């Protein structure tokens, strides 16, 4: 069974090739057959593998399939090999299943688009790269997938390339993540240089043998890998690309910029968790980055008027929770939140896509309203996902995953009370911006009439994801609510158990109560400002301080402004100044010389055939003369 | 049968070739240019035959037959081009057909 693992990336890559080569010649019916069918097959294979993994796990709870040796140079011998353990099986399952639902949705969503086959080609390439990233057994193969998903992200953000703004957003995403990737590449060089391998399991083994806890090499390598993770997962300070990435088609935002690719950083850190355990300061940095990001992005999400940008900031904030969990050593809690987040955030984006489509591509939530009656199914699914995101107690998946992270932040030996407090404030913010979005879009009077209703292929994935974003949480519940541990137990096949510290007067039930309280306060504030007293919300931004704060948060704490001045403009200035330097003169001199010769030789092209014949005759005479007399 | 000395045969071939080349260069009429080309081809063929007879090998004559075949093909294409040139420019002057200048 496990030897079928190579099929998971193989199906999408084959379909990508078919669509990329013959895409324009295929009919509109055949394109989704390849595009969606391949992902469906991958999903089936990953479900089978998951099933097999649960019923009869392989010896040692991991399985490696070596396909062939990629390169063999001077002891450096990375292989094309896939590694299955609880971590990669779970993430592959989520990626292919959520990916399949989003592909199904896209089959209808993108139907009228002229780049229908191109879209599916990119999406399939993305799924193939993502699975390579997750399944690769060495860091080089992981990096191949890592760059592959980055490329697909770039291609899909700039999918509607006729608008220069989309191209700009795509380049921004590519360049900003490249900053992180540079750090990651240096980390890989460092690891290979010091430990002599990139095969992940060997690497971790070697790191344990050679490096003591807190050794400077371990800290440096962990921090460099964290740099890569921060770039890919849009965490502070490299989060600026994700809100702009919403320029891409909505299914892209759902799949790449919410459910899967942006969690690659979480996967990387979880995969190299031994390295982070050897570098406590780096691991603490992960927690701090996560906590800071979840608060800052939460505030930014409060002020956005664009539905997709709200969701983008919310994604940044929720990945902040995952980083926080990784940082305090709650590995399985991070993965649990990854899974529930993939369900509800994908659904929120799909719901946003339905709304945007039905309102003539309207993105501004203040021009929407009263959609509860107009699009009932979209409303109920969106509500389920929104409640899950905000953490509606007891029944939603988000409550269980986020509650677990928050409790672990307190109870872990590496956790701290400040981080716990930040995470609880984050719940308040999440609840506030989520219900602000829901109240403004679905309640109140109708502002824009609905002109198009979604079909079956768009609503079925929404309903399935809505069910998952509710029941997904019951895989792991706190002791006082049933005490199910199936998810945690499964993750502990691959990841270590969190070390608990002194509880310090807090119990899990108390922590969950604080989370519930924060949720309710956020819900009430949203209800008060956006349903009861709508005018108060406007009054808040009326005074100078309110207006300035609003503007500050709207522009994401002025990060773009800062980067524009600190990095972009100086580089452009230097490039402009340096355009005519010595090296450039050599090259332009070569161009000038070539052009001069061309003008001279052009004179001999008279078009008179007899001159040509004379030239040939003279040439051959000279040539023969040279041979004879020299 | 008394054989012709080789240098005389080669001299004849050289003279024929030079005549053909001169004709090619000084004539403006396409038909004459084609005829000059034929002369040059035959000069080359003659050189082959002479060389073949000098070493008593059949190769020279075989190559000459090749040249004949090639010349026939070339003339058929050439004459077709001549017809086209005449139709297009209403003259057989090659210098009129000098539109492909740089």
Short mmCIF file of C-alpha atoms in Angstrom, two decimals, chain A residues 602 605-615 617 621, chain B residues 21 24-28 33 94-95 97-98 100-102:
data_model
loop_
_atom_site.label_atom_id
_atom_site.label_comp_id
_atom_site.label_asym_id
_atom_site.label_seq_id
_atom_site.Cartn_x
_atom_site.Cartn_y
_atom_site.Cartn_z
CA UNK A 602 25.69 45.95 -45.03
CA UNK A 605 24.76 43.70 -49.94
CA UNK A 606 23.92 45.37 -53.23
CA UNK A 607 21.47 42.84 -54.56
CA UNK A 608 23.49 42.58 -57.80
CA UNK A 609 24.11 38.94 -58.49
CA UNK A 610 27.14 39.48 -60.71
CA UNK A 611 28.97 41.32 -57.93
CA UNK A 612 28.33 38.36 -55.69
CA UNK A 613 29.70 35.98 -58.34
CA UNK A 614 32.77 38.19 -58.73
CA UNK A 615 33.20 38.18 -54.98
CA UNK A 617 35.53 34.09 -57.71
CA UNK A 621 41.33 32.76 -56.17
CA UNK B 21 33.56 32.80 -65.42
CA UNK B 24 29.19 35.04 -66.05
CA UNK B 25 30.69 38.28 -64.84
CA UNK B 26 30.29 40.45 -67.93
CA UNK B 27 26.97 39.27 -69.33
CA UNK B 28 23.80 40.87 -68.06
CA UNK B 33 24.67 33.67 -67.54
CA UNK B 94 19.78 40.51 -63.97
CA UNK B 95 20.70 43.92 -62.63
CA UNK B 97 16.37 42.05 -60.26
CA UNK B 98 18.43 43.63 -57.47
CA UNK B 100 17.34 42.33 -52.09
CA UNK B 101 19.91 44.86 -51.07
CA UNK B 102 20.93 45.43 -47.46
#
